[in-house]
CSV table of N, CA and C in Angstrom, one decimal:
chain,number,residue,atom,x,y,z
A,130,UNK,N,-26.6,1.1,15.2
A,130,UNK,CA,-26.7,-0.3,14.9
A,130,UNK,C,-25.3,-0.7,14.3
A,131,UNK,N,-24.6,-1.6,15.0
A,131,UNK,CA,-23.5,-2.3,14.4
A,131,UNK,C,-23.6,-3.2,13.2
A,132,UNK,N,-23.0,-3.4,12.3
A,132,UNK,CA,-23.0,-4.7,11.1
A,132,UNK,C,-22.0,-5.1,10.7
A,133,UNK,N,-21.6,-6.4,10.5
A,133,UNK,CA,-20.6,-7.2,10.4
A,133,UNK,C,-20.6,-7.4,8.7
A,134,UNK,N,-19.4,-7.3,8.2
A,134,UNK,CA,-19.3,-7.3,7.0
A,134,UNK,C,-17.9,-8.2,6.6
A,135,UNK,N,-18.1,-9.5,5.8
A,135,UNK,CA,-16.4,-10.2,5.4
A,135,UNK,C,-15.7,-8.9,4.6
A,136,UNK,N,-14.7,-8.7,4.7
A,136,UNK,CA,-14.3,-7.9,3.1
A,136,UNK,C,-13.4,-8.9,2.1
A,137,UNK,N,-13.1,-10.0,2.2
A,137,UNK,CA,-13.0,-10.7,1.0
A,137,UNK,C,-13.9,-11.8,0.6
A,138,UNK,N,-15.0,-10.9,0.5
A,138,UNK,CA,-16.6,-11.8,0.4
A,138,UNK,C,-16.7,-11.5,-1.6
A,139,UNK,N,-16.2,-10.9,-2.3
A,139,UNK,CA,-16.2,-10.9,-3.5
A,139,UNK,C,-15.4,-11.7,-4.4
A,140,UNK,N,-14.9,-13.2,-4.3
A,140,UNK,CA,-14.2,-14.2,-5.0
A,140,UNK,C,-15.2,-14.1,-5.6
A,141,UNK,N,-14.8,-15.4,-6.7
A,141,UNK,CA,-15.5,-15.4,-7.8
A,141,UNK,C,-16.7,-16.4,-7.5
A,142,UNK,N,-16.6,-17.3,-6.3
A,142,UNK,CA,-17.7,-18.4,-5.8
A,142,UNK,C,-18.2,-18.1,-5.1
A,143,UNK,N,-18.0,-16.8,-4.5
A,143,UNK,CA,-18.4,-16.6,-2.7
A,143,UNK,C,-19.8,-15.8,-2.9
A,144,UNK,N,-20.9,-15.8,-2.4
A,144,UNK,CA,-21.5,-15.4,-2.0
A,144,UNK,C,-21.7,-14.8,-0.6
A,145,UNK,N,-21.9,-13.5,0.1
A,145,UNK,CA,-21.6,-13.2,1.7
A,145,UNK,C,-22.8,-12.7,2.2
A,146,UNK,N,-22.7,-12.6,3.3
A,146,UNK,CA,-23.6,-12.4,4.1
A,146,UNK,C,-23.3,-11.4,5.2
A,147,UNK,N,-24.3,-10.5,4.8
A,147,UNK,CA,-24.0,-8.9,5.8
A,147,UNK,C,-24.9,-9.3,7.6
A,148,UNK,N,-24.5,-9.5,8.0
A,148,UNK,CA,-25.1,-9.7,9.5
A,148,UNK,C,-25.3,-8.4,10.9
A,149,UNK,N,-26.4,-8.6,11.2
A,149,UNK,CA,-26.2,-7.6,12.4
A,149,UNK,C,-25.4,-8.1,13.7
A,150,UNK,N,-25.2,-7.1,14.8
A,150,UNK,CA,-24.3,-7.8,15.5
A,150,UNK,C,-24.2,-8.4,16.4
A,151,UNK,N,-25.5,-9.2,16.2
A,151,UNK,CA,-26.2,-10.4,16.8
A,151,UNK,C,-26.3,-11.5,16.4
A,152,UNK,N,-25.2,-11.8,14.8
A,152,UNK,CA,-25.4,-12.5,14.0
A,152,UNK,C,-26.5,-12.5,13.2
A,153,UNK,N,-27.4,-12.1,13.1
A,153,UNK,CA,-28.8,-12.0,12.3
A,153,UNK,C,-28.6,-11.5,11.2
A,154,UNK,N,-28.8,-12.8,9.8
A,154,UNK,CA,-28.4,-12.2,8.3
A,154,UNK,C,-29.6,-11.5,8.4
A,155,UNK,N,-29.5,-10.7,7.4
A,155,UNK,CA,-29.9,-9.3,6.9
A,155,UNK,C,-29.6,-9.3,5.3
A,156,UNK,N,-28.5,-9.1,4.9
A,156,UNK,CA,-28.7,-8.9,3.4
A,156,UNK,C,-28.0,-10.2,2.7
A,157,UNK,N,-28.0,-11.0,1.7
A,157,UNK,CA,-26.9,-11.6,0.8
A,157,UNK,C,-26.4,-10.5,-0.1
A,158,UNK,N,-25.0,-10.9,-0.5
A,158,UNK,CA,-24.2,-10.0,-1.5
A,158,UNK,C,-24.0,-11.6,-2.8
A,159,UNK,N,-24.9,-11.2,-3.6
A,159,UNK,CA,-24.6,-12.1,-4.8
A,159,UNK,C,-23.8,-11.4,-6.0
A,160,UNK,N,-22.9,-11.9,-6.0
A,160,UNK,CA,-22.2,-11.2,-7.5
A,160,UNK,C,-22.6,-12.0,-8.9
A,161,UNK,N,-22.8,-10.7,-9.7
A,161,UNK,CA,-22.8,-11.0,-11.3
A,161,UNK,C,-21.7,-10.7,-12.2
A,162,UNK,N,-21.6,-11.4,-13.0
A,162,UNK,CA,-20.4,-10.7,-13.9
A,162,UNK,C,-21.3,-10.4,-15.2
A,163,UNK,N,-21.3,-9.4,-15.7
A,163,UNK,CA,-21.4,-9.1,-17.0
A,163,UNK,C,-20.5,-9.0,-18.1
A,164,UNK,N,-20.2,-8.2,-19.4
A,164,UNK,CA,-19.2,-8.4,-20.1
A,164,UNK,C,-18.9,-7.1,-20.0
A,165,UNK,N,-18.5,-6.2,-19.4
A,165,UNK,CA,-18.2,-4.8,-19.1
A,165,UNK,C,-18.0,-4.0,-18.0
A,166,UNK,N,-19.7,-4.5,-17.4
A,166,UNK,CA,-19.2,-4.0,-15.7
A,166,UNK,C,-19.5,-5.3,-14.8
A,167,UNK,N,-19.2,-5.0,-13.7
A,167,UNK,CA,-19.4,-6.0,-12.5
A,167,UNK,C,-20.9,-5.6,-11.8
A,168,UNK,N,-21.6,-6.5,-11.3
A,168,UNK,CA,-22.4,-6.1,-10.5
A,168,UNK,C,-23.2,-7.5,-9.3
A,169,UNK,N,-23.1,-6.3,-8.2
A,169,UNK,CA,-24.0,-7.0,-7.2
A,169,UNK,C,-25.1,-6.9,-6.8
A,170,UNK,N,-25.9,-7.7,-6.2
A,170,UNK,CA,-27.1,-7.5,-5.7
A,170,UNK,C,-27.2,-7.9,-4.2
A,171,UNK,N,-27.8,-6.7,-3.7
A,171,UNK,CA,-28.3,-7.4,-2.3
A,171,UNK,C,-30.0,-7.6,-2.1
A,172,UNK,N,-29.3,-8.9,-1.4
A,172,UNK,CA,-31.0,-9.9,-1.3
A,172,UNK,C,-31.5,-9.9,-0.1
A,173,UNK,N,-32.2,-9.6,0.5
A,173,UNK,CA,-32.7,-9.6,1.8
A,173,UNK,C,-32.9,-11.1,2.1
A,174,UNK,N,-33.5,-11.5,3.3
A,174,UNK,CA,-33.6,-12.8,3.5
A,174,UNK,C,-34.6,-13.6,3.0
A,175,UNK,N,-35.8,-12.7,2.2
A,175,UNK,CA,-36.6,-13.5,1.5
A,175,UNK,C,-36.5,-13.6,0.2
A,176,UNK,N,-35.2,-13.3,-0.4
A,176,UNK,CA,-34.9,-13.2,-1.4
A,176,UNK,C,-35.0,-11.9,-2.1
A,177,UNK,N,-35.5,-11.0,-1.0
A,177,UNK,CA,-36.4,-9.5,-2.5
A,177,UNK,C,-34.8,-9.0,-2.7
A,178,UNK,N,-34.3,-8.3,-3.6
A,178,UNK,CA,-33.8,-7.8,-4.3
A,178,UNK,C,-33.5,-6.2,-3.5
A,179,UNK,N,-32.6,-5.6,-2.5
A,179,UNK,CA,-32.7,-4.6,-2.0
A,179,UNK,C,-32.2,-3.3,-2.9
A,180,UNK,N,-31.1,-3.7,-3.1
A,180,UNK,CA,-30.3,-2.9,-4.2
A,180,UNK,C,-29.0,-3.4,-4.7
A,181,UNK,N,-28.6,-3.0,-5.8
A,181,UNK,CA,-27.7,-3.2,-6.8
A,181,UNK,C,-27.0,-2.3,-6.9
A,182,UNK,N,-25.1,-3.0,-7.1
A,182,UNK,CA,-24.1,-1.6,-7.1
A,182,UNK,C,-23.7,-2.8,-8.5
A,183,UNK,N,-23.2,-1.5,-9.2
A,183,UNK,CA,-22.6,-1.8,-10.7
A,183,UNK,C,-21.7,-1.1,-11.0
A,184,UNK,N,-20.3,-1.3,-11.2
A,184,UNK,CA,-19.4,-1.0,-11.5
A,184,UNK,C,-19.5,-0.7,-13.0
A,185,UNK,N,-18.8,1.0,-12.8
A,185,UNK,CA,-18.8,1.4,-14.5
A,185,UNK,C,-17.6,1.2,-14.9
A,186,UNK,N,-17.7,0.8,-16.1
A,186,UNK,CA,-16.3,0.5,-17.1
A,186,UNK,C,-16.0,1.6,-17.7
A,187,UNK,N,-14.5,1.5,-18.0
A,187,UNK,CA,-14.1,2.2,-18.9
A,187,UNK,C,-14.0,4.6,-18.4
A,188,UNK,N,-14.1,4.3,-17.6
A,188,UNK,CA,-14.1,5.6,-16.7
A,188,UNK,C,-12.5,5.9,-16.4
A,189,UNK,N,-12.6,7.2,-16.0
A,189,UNK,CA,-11.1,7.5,-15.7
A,189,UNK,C,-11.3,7.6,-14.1
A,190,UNK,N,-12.3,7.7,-13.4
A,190,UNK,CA,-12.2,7.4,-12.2
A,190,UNK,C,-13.4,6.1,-11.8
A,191,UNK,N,-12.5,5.5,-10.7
A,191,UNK,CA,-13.9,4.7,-9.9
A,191,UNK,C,-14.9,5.0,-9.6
A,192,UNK,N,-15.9,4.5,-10.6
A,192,UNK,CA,-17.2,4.8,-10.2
A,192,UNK,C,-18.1,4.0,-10.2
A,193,UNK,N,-19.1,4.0,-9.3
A,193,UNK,CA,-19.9,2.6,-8.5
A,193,UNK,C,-21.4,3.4,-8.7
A,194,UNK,N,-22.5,2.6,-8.9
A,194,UNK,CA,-23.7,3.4,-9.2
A,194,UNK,C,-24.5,2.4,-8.0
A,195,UNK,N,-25.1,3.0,-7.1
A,195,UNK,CA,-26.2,1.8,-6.3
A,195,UNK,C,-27.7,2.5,-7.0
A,196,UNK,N,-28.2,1.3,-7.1
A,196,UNK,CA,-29.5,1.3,-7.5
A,196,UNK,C,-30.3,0.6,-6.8
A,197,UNK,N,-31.9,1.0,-6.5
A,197,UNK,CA,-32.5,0.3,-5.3
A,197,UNK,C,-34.4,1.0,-6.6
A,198,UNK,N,-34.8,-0.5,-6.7
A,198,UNK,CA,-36.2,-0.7,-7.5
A,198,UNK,C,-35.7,0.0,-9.3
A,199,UNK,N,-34.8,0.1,-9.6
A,199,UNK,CA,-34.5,0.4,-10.9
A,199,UNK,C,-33.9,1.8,-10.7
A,200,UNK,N,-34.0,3.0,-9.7
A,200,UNK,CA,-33.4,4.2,-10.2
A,200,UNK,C,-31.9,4.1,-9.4
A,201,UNK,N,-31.5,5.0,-9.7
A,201,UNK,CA,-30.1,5.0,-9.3
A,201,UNK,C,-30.2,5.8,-7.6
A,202,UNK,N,-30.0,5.6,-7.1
A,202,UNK,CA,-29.9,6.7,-5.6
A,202,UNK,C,-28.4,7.0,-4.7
A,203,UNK,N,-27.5,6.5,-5.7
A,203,UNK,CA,-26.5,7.1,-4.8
A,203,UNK,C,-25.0,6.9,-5.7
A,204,UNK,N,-24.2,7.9,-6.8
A,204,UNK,CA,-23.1,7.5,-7.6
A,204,UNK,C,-22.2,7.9,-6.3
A,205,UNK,N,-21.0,6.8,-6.3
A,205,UNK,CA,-19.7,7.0,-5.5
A,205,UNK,C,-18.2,7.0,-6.7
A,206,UNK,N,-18.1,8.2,-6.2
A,206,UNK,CA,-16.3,8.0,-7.2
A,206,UNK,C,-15.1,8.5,-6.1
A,207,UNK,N,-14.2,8.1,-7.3
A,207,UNK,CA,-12.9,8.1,-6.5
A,207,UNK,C,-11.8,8.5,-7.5
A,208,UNK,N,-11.4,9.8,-7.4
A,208,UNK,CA,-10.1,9.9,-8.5
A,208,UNK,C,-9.3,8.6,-8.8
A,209,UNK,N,-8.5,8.6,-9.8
A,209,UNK,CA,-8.2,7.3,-9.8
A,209,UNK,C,-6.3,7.7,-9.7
A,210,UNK,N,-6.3,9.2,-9.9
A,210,UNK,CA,-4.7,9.2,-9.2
A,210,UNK,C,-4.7,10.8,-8.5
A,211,UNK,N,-5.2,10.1,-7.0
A,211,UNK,CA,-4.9,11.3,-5.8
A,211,UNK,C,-3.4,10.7,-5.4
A,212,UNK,N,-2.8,12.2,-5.1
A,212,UNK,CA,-1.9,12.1,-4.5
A,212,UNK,C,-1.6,11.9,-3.1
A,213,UNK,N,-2.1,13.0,-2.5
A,213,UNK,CA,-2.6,13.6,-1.0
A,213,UNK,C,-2.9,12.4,-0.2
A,214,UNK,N,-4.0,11.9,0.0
A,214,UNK,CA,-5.7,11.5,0.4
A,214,UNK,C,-6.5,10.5,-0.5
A,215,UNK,N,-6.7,9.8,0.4
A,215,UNK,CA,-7.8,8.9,-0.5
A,215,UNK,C,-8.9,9.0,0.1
A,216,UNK,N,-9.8,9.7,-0.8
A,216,UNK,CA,-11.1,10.0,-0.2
A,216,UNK,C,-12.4,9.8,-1.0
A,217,UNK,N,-13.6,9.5,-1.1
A,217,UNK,CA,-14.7,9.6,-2.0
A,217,UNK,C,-15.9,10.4,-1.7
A,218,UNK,N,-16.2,10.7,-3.3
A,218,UNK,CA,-17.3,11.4,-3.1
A,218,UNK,C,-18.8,10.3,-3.4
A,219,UNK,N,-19.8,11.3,-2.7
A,219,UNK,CA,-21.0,10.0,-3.6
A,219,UNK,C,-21.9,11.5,-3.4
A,220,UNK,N,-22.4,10.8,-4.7
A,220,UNK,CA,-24.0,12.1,-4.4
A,220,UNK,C,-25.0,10.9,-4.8
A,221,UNK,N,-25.9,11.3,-3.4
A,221,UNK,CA,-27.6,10.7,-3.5
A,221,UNK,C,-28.4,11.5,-4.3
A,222,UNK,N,-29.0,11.0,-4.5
A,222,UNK,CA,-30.5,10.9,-5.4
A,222,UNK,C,-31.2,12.1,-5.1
A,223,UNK,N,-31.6,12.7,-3.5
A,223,UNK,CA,-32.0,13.8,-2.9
A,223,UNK,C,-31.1,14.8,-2.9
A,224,UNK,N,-29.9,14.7,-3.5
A,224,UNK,CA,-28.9,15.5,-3.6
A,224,UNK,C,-27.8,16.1,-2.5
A,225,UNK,N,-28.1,14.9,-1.6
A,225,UNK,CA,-27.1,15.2,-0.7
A,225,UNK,C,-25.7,15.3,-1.4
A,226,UNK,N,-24.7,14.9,-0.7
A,226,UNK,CA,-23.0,14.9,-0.9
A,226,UNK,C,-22.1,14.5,0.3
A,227,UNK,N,-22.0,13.2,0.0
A,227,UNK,CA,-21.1,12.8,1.0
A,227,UNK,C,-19.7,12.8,0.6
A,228,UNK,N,-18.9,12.5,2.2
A,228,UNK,CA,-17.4,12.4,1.7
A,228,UNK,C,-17.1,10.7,2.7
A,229,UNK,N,-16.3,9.9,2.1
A,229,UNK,CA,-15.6,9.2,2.8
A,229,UNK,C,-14.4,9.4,2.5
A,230,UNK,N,-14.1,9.3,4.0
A,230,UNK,CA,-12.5,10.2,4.6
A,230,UNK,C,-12.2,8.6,5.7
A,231,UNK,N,-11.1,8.6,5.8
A,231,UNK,CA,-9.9,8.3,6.7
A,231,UNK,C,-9.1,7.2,5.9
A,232,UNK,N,-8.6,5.8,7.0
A,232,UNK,CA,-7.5,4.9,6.3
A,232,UNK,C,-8.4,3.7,6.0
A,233,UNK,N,-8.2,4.1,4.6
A,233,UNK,CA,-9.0,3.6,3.6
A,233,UNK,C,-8.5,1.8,3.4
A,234,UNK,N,-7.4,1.9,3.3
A,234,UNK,CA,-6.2,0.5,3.3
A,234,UNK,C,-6.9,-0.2,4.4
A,235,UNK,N,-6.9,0.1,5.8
A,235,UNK,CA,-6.9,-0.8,7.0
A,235,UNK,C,-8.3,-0.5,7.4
A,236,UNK,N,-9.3,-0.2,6.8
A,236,UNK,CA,-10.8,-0.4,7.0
A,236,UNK,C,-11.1,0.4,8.1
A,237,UNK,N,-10.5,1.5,8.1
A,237,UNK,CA,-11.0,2.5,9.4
A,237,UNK,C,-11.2,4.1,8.8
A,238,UNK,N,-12.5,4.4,8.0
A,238,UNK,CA,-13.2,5.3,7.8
A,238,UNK,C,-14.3,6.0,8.2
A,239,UNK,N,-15.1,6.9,7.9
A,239,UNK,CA,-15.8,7.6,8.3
A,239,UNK,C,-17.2,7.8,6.7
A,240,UNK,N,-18.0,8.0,7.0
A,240,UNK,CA,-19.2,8.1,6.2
A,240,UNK,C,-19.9,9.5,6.6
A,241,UNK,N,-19.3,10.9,6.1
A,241,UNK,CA,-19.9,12.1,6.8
A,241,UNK,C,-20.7,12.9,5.8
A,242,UNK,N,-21.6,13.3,6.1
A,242,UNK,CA,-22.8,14.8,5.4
A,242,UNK,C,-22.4,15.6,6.3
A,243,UNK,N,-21.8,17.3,5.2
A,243,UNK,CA,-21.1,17.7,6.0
A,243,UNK,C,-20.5,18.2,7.2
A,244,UNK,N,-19.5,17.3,7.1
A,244,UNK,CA,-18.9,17.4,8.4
A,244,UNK,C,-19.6,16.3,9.9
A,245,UNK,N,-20.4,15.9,9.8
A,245,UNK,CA,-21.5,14.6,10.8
A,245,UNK,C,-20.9,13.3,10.3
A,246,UNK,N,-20.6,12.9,10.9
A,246,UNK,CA,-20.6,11.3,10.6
A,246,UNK,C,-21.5,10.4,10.7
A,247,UNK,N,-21.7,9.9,9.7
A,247,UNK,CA,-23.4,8.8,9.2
A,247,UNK,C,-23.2,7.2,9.7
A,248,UNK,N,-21.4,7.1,10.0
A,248,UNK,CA,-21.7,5.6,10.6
A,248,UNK,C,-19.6,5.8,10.2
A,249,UNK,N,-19.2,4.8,10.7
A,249,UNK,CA,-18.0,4.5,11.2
A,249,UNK,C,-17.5,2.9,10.5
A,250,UNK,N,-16.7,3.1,9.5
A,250,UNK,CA,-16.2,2.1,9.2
A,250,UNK,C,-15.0,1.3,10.2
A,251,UNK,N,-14.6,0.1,11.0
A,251,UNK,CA,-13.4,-0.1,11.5
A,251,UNK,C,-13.2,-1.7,11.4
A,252,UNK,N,-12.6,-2.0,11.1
A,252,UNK,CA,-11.7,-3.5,11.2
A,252,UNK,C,-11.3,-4.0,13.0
A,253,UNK,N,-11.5,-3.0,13.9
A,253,UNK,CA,-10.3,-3.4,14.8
A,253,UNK,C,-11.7,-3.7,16.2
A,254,UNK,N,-12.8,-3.8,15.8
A,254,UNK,CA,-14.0,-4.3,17.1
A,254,UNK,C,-13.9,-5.4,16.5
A,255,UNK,N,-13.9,-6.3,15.8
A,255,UNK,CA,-14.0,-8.0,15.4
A,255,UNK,C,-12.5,-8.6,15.3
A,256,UNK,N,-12.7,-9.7,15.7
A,256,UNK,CA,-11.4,-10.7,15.8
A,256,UNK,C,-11.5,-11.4,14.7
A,257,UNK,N,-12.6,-11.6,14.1
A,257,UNK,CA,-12.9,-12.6,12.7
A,257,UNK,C,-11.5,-11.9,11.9
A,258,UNK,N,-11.0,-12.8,11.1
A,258,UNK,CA,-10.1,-12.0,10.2
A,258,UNK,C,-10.3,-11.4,9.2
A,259,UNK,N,-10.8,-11.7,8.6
A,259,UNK,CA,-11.5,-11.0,7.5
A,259,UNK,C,-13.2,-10.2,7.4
A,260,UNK,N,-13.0,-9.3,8.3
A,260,UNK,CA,-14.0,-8.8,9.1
A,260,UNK,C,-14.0,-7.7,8.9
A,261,UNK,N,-15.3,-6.8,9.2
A,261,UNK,CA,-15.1,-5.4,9.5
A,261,UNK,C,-16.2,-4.9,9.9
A,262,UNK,N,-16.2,-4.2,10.7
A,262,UNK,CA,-17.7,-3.5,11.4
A,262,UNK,C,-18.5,-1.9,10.4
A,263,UNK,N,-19.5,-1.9,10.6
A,263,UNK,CA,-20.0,-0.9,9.8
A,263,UNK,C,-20.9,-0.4,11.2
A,264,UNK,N,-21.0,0.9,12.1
A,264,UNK,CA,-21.6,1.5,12.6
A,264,UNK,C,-22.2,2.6,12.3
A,265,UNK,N,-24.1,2.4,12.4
A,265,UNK,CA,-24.4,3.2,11.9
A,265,UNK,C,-25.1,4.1,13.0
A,266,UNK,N,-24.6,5.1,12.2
A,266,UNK,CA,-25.1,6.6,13.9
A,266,UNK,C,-26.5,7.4,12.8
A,267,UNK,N,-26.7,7.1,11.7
A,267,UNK,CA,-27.8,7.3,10.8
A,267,UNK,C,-29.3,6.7,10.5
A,268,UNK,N,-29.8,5.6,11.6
A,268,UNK,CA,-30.4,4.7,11.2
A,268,UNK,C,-31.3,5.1,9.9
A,269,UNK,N,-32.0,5.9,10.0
A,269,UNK,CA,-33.1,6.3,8.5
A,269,UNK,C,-32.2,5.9,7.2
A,270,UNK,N,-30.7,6.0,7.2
A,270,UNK,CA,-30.3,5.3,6.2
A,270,UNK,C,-29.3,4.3,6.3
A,271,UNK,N,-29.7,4.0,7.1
A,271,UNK,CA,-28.5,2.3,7.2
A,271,UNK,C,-28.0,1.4,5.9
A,272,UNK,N,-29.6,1.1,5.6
A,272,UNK,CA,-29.4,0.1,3.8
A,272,UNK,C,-28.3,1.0,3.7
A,273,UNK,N,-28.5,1.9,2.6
A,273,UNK,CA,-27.6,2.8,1.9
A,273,UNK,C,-26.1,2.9,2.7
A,274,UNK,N,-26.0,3.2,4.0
A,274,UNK,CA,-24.4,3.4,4.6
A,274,UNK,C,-24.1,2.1,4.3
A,275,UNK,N,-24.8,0.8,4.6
A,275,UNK,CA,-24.0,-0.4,4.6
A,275,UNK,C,-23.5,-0.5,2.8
A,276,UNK,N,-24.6,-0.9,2.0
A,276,UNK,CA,-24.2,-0.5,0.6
A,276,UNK,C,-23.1,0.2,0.4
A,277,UNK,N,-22.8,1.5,0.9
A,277,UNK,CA,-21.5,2.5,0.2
A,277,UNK,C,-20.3,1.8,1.4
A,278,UNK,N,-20.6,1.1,2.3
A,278,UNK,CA,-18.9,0.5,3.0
A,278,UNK,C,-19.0,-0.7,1.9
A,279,UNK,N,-20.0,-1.5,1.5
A,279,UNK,CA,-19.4,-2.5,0.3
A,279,UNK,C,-18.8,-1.9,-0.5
A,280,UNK,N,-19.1,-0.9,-1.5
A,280,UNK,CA,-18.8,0.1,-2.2
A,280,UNK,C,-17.4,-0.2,-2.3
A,281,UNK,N,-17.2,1.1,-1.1
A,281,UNK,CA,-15.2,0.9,-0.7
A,281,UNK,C,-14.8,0.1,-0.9
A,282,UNK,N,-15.4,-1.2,0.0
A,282,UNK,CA,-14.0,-2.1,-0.1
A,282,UNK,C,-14.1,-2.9,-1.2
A,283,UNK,N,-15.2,-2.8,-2.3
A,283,UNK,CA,-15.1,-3.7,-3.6
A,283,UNK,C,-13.8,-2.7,-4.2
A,284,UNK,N,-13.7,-1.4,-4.2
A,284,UNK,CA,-12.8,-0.4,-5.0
A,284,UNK,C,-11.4,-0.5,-4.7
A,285,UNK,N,-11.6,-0.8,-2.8
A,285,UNK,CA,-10.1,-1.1,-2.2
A,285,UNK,C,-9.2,-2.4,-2.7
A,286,UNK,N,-10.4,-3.2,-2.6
A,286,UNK,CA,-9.6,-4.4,-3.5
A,286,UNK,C,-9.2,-4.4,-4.7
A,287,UNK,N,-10.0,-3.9,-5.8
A,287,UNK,CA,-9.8,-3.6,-7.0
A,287,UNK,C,-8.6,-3.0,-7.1
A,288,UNK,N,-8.4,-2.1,-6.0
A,288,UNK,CA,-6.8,-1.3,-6.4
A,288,UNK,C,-5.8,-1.9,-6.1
A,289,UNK,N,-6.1,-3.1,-4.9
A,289,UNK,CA,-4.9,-4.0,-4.6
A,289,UNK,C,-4.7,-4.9,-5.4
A,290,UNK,N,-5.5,-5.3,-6.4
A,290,UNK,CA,-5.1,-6.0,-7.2
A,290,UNK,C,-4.7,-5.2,-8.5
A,291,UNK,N,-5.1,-4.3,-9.0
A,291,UNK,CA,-4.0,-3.5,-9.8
A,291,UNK,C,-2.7,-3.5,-9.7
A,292,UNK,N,-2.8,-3.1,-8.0
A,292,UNK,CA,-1.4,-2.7,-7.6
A,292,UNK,C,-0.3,-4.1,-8.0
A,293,UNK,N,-0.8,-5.7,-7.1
A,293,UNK,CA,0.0,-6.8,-7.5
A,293,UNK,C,-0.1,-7.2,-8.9
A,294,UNK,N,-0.7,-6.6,-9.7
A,294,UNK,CA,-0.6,-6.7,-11.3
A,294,UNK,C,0.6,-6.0,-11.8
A,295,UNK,N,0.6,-4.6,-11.6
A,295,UNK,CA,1.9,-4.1,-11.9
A,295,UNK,C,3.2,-4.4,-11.1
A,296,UNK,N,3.3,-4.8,-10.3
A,296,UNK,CA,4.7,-5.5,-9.9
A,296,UNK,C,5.4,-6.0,-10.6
């Protein structure tokens, strides 16, 4: 199953909308700001509440917590100075261990349990500009793969704006 995803859907007014690739909304991305961490919520179309990613503060690496009914089911981090590779880890709830691997910058990754690929991040099947496709080869966990590509690109941004801060 394909999903269409904005990636500069996180302004401060924007509310977005995760669509299948038939256009058919599926989740809202509402952002909250708290006084510490960030957090979003995804809303299904009848408003239920699917799950929530919350950005932790004050860590030495990026780390993103999704929660779905109150527990947590899936922490993602990211060193915060790799040299090599930019890559993430996330561990689920059942104790899997994923990695997200490839070019992280230009929205073309991979979502793998070892070694399998769970769904295919790429920018380059939509023409929309500010677009990006999320394919998932996992269906039993699609919510969750679409969740951890928001994940990324809330982190990827965050670093690009680091980055034009220090300039």
């Amino acid at each position: 199953m394909r999903y269409l995803i904005r990636d500069r859907m996180f302004a401060f007014h924007e509310e977005a909308w995760i669509e299948t690739e038939h256009r058919e909304k599926l989740y809202k991305v509402n952002r909250r700001f708290l006084r510490l961490r960030t957090t979003f919520d995804f809303v299904d179309t009848h408003g239920e509440k699917v799950a929530s990613i919350t950005k932790k503060a004050f860590t030495l690496h990026h780390t993103i917590l999704v929660k779905q009914d109150g527990a947590v089911v899936a922490r993602i981090s990211k060193r915060a100075f790799r040299i090599f590779s930019d890559r993430f880890k996330v561990r689920l709830r059942d104790g899997r261990r994923l990695r997200i691997v490839g070019n992280l910058w230009d929205h073309e990754f991979d979502i793998q349990h070892r070694g399998t690929t769970l769904a295919h991040i790429s920018r380059r099947w939509f023409t929309i500009r500010d677009a990006y496709a999320v394919d998932v080869l996992s269906p039993e966990d699609s919510t969750l793969l679409v969740v951890l590509a928001v994940c990324v690109d809330h982190i990827i941004q965050d670093r690009k704006g680091e980055q034009l801060t220090n300039l």
